[in-house]
JSON list of C-alpha atoms in Angstrom, two decimals:
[
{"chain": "D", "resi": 1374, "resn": "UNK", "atom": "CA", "xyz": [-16.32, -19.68, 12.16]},
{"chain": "D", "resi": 1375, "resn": "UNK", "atom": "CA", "xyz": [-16.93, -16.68, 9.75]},
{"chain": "D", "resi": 1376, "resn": "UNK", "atom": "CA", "xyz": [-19.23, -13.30, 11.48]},
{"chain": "D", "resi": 1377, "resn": "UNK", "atom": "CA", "xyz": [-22.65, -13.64, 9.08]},
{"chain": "D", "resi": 1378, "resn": "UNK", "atom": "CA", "xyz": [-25.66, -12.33, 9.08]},
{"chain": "D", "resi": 1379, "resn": "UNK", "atom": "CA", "xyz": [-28.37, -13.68, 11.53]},
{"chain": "D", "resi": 1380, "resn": "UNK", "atom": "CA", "xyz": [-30.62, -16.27, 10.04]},
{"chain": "D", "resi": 1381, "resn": "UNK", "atom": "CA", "xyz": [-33.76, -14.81, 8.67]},
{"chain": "D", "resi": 1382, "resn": "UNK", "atom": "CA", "xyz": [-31.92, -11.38, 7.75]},
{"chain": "D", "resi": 1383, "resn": "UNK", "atom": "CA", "xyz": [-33.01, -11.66, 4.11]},
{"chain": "D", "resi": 1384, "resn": "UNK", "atom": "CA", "xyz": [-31.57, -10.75, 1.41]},
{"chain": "D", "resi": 1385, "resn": "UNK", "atom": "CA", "xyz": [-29.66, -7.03, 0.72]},
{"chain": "D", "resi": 1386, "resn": "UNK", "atom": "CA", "xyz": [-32.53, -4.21, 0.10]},
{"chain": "D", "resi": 1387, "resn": "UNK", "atom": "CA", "xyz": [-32.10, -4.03, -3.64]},
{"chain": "D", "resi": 1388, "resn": "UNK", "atom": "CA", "xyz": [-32.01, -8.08, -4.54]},
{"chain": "D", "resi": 1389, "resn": "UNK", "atom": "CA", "xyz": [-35.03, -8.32, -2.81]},
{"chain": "D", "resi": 1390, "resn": "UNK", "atom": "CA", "xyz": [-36.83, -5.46, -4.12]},
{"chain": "D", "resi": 1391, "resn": "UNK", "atom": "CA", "xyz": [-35.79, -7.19, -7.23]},
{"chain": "D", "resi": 1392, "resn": "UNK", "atom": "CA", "xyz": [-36.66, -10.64, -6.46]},
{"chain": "D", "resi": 1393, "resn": "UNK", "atom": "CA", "xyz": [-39.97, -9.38, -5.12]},
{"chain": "D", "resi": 1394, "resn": "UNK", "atom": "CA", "xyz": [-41.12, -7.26, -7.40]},
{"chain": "D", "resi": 1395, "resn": "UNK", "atom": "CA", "xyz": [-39.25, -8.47, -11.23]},
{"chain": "D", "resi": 1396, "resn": "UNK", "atom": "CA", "xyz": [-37.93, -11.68, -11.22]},
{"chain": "D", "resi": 1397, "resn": "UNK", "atom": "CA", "xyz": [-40.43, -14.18, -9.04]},
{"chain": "D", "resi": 1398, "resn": "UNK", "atom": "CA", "xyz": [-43.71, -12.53, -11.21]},
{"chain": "D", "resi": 1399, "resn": "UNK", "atom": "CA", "xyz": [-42.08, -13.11, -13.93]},
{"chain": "D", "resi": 1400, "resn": "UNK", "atom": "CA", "xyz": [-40.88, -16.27, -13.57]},
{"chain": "D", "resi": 1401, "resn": "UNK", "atom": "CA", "xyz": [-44.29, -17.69, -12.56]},
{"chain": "D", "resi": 1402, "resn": "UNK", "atom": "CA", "xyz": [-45.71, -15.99, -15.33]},
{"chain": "D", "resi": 1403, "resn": "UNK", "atom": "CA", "xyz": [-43.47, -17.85, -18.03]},
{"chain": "D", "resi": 1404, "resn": "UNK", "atom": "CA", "xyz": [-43.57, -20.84, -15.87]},
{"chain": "D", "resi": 1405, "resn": "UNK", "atom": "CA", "xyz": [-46.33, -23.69, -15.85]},
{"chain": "D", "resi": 1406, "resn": "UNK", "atom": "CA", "xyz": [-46.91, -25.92, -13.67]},
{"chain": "D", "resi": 1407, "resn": "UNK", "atom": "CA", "xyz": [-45.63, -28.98, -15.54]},
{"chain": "D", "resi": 1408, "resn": "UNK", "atom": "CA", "xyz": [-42.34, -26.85, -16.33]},
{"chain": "D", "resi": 1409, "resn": "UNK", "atom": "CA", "xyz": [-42.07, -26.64, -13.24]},
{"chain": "D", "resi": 1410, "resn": "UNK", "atom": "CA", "xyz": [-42.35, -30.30, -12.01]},
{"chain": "D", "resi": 1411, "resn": "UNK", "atom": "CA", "xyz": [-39.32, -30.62, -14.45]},
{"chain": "D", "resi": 1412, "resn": "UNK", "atom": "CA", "xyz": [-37.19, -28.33, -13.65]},
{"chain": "D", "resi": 1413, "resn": "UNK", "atom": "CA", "xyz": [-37.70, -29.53, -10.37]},
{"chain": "D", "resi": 1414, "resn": "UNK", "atom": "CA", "xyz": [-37.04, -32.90, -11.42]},
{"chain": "D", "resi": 1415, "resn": "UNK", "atom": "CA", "xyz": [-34.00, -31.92, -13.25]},
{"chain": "D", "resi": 1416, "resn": "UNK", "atom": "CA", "xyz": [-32.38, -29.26, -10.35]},
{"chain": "D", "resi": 1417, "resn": "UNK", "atom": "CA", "xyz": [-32.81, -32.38, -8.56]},
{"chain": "D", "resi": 1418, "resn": "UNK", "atom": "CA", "xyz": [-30.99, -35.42, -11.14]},
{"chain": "D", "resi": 1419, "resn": "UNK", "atom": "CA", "xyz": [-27.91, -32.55, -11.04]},
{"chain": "D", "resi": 1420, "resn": "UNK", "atom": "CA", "xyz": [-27.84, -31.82, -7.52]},
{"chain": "D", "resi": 1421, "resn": "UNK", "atom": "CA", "xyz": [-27.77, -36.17, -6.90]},
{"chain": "D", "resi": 1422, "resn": "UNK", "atom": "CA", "xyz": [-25.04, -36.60, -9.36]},
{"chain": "D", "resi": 1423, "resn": "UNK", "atom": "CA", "xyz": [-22.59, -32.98, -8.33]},
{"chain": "D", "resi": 1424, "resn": "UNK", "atom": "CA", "xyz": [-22.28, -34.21, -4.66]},
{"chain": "D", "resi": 1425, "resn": "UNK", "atom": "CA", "xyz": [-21.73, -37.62, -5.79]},
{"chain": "D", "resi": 1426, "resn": "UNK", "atom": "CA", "xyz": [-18.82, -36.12, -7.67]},
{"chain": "D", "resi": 1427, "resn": "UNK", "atom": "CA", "xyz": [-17.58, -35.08, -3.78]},
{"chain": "D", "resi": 1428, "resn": "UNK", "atom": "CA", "xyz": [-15.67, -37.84, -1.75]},
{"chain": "D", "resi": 1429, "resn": "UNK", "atom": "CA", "xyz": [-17.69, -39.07, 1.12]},
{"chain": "D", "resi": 1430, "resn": "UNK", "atom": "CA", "xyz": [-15.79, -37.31, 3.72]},
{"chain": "D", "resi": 1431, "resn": "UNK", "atom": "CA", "xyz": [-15.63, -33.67, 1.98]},
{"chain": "D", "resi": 1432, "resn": "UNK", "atom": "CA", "xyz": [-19.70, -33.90, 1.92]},
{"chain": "D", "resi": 1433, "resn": "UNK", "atom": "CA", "xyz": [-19.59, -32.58, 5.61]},
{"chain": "D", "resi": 1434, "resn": "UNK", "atom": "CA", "xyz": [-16.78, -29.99, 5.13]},
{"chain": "D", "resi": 1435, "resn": "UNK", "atom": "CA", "xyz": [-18.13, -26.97, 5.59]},
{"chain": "D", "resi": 1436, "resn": "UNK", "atom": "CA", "xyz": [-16.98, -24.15, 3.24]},
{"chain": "D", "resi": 1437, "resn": "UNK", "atom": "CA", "xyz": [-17.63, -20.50, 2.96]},
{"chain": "D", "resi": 1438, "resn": "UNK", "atom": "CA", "xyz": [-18.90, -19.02, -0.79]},
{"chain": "D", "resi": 1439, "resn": "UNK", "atom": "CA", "xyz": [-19.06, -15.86, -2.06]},
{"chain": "D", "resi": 1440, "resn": "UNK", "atom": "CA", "xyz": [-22.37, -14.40, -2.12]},
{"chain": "D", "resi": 1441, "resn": "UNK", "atom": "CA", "xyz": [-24.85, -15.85, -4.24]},
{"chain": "D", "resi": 1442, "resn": "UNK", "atom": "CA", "xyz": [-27.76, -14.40, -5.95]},
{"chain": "D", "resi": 1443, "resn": "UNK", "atom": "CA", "xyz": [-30.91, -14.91, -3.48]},
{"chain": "D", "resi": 1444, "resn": "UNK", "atom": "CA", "xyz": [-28.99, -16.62, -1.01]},
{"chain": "D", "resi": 1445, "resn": "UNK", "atom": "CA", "xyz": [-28.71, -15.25, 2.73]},
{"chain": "D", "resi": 1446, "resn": "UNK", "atom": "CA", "xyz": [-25.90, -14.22, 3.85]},
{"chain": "D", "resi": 1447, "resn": "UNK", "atom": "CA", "xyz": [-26.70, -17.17, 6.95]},
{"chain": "D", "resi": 1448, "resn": "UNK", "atom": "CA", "xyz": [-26.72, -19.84, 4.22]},
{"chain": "D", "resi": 1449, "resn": "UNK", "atom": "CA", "xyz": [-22.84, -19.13, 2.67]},
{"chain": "D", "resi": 1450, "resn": "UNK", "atom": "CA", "xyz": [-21.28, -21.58, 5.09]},
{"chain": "D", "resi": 1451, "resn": "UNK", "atom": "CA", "xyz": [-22.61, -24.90, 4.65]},
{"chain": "D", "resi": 1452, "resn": "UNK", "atom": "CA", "xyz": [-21.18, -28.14, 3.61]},
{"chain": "D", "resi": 1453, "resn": "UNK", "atom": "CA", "xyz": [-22.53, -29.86, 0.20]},
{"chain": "D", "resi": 1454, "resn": "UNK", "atom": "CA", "xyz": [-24.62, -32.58, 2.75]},
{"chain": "D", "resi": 1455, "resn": "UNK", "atom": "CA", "xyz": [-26.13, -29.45, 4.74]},
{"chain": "D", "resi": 1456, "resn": "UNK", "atom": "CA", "xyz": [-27.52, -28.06, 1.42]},
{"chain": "D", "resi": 1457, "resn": "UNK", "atom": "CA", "xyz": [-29.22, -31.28, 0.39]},
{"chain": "D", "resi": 1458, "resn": "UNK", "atom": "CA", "xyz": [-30.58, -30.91, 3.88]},
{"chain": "D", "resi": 1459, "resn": "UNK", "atom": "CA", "xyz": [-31.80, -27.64, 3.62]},
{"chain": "D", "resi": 1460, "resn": "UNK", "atom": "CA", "xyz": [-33.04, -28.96, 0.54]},
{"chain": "D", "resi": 1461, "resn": "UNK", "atom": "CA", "xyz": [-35.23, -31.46, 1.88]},
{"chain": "D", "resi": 1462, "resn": "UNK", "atom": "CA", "xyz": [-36.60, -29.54, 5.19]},
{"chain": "D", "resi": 1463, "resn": "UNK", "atom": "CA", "xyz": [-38.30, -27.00, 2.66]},
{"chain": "D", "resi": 1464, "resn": "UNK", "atom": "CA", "xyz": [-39.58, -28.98, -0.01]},
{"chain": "D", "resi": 1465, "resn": "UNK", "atom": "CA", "xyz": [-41.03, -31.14, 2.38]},
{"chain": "D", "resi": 1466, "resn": "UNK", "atom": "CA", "xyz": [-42.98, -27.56, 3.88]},
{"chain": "D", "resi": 1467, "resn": "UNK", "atom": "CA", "xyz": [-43.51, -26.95, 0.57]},
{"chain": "D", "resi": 1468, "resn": "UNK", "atom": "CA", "xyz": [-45.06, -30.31, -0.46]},
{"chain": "D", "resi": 1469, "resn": "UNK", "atom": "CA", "xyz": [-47.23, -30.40, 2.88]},
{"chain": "D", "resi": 1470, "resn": "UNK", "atom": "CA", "xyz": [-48.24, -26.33, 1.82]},
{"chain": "D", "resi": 1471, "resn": "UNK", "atom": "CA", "xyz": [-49.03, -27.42, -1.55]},
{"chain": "D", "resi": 1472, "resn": "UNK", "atom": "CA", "xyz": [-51.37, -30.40, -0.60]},
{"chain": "D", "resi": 1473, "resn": "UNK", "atom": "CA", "xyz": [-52.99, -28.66, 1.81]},
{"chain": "D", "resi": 1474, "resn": "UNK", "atom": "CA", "xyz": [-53.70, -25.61, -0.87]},
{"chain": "D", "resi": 1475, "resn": "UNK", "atom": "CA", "xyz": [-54.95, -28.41, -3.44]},
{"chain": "D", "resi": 1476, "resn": "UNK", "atom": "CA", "xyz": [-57.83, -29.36, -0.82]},
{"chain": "D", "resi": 1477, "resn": "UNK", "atom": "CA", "xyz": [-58.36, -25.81, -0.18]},
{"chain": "D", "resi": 1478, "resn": "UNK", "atom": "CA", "xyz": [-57.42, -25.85, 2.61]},
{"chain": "D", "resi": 1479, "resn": "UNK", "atom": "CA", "xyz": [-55.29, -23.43, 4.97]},
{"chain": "D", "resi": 1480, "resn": "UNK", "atom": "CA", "xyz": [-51.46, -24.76, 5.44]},
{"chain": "D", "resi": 1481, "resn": "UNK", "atom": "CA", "xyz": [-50.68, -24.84, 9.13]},
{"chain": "D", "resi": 1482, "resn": "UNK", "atom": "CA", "xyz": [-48.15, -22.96, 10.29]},
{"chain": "D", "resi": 1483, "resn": "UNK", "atom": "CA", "xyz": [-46.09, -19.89, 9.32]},
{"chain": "D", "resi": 1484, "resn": "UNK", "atom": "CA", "xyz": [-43.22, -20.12, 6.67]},
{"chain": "D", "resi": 1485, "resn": "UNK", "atom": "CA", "xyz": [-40.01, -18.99, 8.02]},
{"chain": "D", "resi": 1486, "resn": "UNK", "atom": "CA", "xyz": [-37.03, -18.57, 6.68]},
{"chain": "D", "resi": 1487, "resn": "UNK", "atom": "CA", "xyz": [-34.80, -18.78, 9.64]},
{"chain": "D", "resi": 1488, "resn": "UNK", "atom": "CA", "xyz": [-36.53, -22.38, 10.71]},
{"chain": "D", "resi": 1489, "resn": "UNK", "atom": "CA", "xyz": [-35.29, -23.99, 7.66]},
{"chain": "D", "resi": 1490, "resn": "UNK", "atom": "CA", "xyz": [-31.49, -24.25, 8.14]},
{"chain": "D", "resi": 1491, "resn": "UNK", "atom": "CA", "xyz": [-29.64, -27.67, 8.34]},
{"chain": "D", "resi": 1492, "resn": "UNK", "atom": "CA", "xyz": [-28.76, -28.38, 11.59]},
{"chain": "D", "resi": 1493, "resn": "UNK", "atom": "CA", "xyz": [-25.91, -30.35, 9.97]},
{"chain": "D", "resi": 1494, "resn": "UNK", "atom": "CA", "xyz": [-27.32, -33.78, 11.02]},
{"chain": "D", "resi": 1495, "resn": "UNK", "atom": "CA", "xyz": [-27.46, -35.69, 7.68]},
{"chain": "D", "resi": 1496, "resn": "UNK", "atom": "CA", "xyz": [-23.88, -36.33, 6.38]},
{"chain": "D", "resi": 1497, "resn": "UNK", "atom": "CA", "xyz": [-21.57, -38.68, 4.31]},
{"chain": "D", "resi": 1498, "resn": "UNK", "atom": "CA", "xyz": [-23.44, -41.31, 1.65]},
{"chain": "D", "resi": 1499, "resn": "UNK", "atom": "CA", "xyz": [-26.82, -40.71, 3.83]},
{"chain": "D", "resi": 1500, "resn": "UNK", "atom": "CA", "xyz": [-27.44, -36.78, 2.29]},
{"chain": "D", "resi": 1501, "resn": "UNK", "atom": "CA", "xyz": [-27.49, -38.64, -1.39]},
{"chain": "D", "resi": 1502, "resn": "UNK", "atom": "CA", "xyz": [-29.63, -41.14, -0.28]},
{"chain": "D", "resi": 1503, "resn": "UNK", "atom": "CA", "xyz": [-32.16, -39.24, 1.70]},
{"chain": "D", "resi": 1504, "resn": "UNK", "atom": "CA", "xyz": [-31.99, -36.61, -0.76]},
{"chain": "D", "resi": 1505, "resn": "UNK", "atom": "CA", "xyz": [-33.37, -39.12, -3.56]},
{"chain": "D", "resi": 1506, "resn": "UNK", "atom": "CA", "xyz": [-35.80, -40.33, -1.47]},
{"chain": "D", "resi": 1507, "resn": "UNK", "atom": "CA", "xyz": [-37.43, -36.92, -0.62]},
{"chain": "D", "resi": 1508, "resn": "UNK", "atom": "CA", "xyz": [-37.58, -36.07, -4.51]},
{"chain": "D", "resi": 1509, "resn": "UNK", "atom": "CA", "xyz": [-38.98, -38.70, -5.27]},
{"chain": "D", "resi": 1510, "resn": "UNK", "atom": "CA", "xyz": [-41.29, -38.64, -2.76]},
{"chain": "D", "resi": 1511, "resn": "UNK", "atom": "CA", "xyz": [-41.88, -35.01, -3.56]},
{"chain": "D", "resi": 1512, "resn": "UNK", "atom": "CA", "xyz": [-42.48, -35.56, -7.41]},
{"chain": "D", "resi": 1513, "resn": "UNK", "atom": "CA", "xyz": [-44.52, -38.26, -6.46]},
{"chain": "D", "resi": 1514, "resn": "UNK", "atom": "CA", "xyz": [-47.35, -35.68, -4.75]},
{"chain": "D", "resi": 1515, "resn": "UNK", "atom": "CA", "xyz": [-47.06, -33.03, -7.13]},
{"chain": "D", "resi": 1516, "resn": "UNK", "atom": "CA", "xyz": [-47.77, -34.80, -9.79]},
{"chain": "D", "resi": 1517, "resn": "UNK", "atom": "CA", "xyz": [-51.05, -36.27, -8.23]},
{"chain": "D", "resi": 1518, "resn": "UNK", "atom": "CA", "xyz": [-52.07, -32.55, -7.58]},
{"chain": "D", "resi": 1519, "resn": "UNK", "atom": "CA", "xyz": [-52.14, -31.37, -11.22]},
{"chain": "D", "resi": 1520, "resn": "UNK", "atom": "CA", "xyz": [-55.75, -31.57, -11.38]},
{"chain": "D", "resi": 1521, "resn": "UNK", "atom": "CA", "xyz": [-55.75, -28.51, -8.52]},
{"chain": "D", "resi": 1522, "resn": "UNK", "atom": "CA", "xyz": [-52.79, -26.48, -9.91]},
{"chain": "D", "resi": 1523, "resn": "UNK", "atom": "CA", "xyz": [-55.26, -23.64, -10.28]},
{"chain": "D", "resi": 1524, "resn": "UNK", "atom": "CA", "xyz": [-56.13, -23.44, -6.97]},
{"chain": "D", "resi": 1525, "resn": "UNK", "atom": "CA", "xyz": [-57.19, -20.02, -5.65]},
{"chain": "D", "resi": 1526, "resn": "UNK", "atom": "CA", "xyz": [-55.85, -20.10, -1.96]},
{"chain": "D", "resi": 1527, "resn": "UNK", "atom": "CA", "xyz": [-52.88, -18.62, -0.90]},
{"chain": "D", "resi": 1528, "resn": "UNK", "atom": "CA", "xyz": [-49.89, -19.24, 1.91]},
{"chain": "D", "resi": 1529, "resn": "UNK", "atom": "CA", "xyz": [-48.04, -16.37, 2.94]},
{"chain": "D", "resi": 1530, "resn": "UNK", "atom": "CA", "xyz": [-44.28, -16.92, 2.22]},
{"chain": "D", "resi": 1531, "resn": "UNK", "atom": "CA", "xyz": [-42.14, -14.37, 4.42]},
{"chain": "D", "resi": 1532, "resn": "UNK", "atom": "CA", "xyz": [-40.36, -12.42, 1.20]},
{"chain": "D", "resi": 1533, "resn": "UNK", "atom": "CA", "xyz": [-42.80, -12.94, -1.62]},
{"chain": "D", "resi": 1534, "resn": "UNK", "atom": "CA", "xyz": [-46.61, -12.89, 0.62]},
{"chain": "D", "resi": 1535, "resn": "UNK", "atom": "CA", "xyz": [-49.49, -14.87, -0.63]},
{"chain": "D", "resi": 1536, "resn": "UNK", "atom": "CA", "xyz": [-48.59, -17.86, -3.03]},
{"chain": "D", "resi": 1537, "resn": "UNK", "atom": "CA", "xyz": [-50.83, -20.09, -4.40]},
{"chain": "D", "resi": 1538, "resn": "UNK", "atom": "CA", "xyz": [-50.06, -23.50, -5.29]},
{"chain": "D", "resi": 1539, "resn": "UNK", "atom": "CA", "xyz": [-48.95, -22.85, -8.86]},
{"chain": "D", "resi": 1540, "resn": "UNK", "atom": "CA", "xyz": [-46.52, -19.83, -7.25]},
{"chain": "D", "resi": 1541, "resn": "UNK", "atom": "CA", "xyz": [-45.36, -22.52, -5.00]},
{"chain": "D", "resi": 1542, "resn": "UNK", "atom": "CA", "xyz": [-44.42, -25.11, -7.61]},
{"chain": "D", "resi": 1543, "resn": "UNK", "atom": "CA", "xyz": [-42.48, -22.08, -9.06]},
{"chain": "D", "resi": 1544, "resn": "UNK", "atom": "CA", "xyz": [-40.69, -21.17, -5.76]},
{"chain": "D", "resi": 1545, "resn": "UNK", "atom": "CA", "xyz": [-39.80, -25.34, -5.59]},
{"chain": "D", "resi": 1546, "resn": "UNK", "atom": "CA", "xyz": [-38.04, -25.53, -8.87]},
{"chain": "D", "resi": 1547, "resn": "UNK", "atom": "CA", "xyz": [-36.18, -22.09, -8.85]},
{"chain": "D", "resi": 1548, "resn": "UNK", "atom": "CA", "xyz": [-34.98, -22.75, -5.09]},
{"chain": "D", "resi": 1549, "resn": "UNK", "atom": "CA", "xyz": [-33.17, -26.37, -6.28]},
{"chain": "D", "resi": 1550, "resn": "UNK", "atom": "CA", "xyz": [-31.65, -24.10, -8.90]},
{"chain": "D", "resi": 1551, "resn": "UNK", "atom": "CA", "xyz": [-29.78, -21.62, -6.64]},
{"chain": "D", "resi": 1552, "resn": "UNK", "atom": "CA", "xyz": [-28.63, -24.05, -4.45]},
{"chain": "D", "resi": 1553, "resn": "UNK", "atom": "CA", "xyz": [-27.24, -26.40, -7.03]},
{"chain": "D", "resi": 1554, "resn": "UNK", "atom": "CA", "xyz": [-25.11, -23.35, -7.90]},
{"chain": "D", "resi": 1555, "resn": "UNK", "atom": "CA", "xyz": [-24.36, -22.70, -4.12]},
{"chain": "D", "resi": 1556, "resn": "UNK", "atom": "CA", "xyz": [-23.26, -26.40, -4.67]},
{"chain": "D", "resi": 1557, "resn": "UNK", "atom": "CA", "xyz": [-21.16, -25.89, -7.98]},
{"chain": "D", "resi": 1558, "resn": "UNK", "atom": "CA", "xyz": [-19.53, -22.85, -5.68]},
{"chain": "D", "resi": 1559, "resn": "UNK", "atom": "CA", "xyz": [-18.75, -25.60, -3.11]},
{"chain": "D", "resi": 1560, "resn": "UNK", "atom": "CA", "xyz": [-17.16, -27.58, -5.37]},
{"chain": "D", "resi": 1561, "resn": "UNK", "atom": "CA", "xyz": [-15.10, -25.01, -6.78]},
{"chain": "D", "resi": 1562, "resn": "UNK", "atom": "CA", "xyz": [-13.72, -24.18, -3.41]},
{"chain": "D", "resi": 1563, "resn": "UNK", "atom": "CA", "xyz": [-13.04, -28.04, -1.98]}
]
């Protein structure tokens, strides 16, 4: 078992000044709403068919990537089914944040970062399957909250403070992205 970083670290001083301060703003500045349901929708169509590229039993193999680009150091050792996990524990906190911002209403809860790690229990043909289920499910709800994607109030995420539901969406659609290439690094190394 490789020596990483606690979970919950965070990311090295200068990525997240960067991530922070630069690159979040402005992605949710060029990014809608919409584009963001599909880019979503397509992080998610590539993530279902890469690990259905992997053979059932290397799903579960855990391997160790180089650092990523606003990955945690905690996250580098994880198997291709423990990322699709990860996957679903936060966008269904996300979808539950984002419905509860669209009634204006105050999520429950804190976001944390070091809550959200696979504990490794979804594995073989089950991570594909209960991955589609839980973006489907997921577009499903975000869709039907269009009509409230300018929704004022705000849930405090633990490296980029208040978002609103719009900043949210954003933070969906970019996280499938950098795990799909902490997948593609998986692959690389099986």
């Amino acid at each position: 078992m490789p020596k990483l970083e606690a979970p919950g670290a965070g990311l090295p001083f200068f990525e997240m000044f960067l991530q922070k301060t630069v690159i979040f703003p402005m992605l949710c500045k060029i990014t809608t709403f919409d584009s963001a349901i599909r880019i979503f929708e397509k992080e998610s169509k590539l993530l279902l068919r890469e690990v259905a590229l992997i053979p059932v039993p290397l799903r579960d193999k855990r391997i160790l990537v180089p650092r990523l680009p606003a990955i945690e150091d905690s996250s580098r050792f994880w198997s291709a089914a423990m990322v699709l996990e990860h996957l679903i524990i936060v966008g269904g906190q996300i979808e539950i944040v984002a419905q509860h911002l669209a009634r204006g209403e105050t999520p429950p809860g804190v976001a944390d970062v070091a809550k959200v790690k696979p504990p490794g229990d979804l594995a073989g043909p089950a991570c594909i399957e209960q991955y589609k289920i839980f973006s489907d499910d997921f577009l499903k709800t975000i869709r039907s909250l269009r009509g409230d994607q300018w929704a004022t109030g705000t849930f405090n995420h633990p490296w980029f403070g208040p978002l609103t539901l719009h900043k949210w969406m954003c933070l969906a659609a970019i996280h499938q992205r950098i795990h799909r290439r902490q997948i593609e690094a998986i692959i690389r190394l099986l």
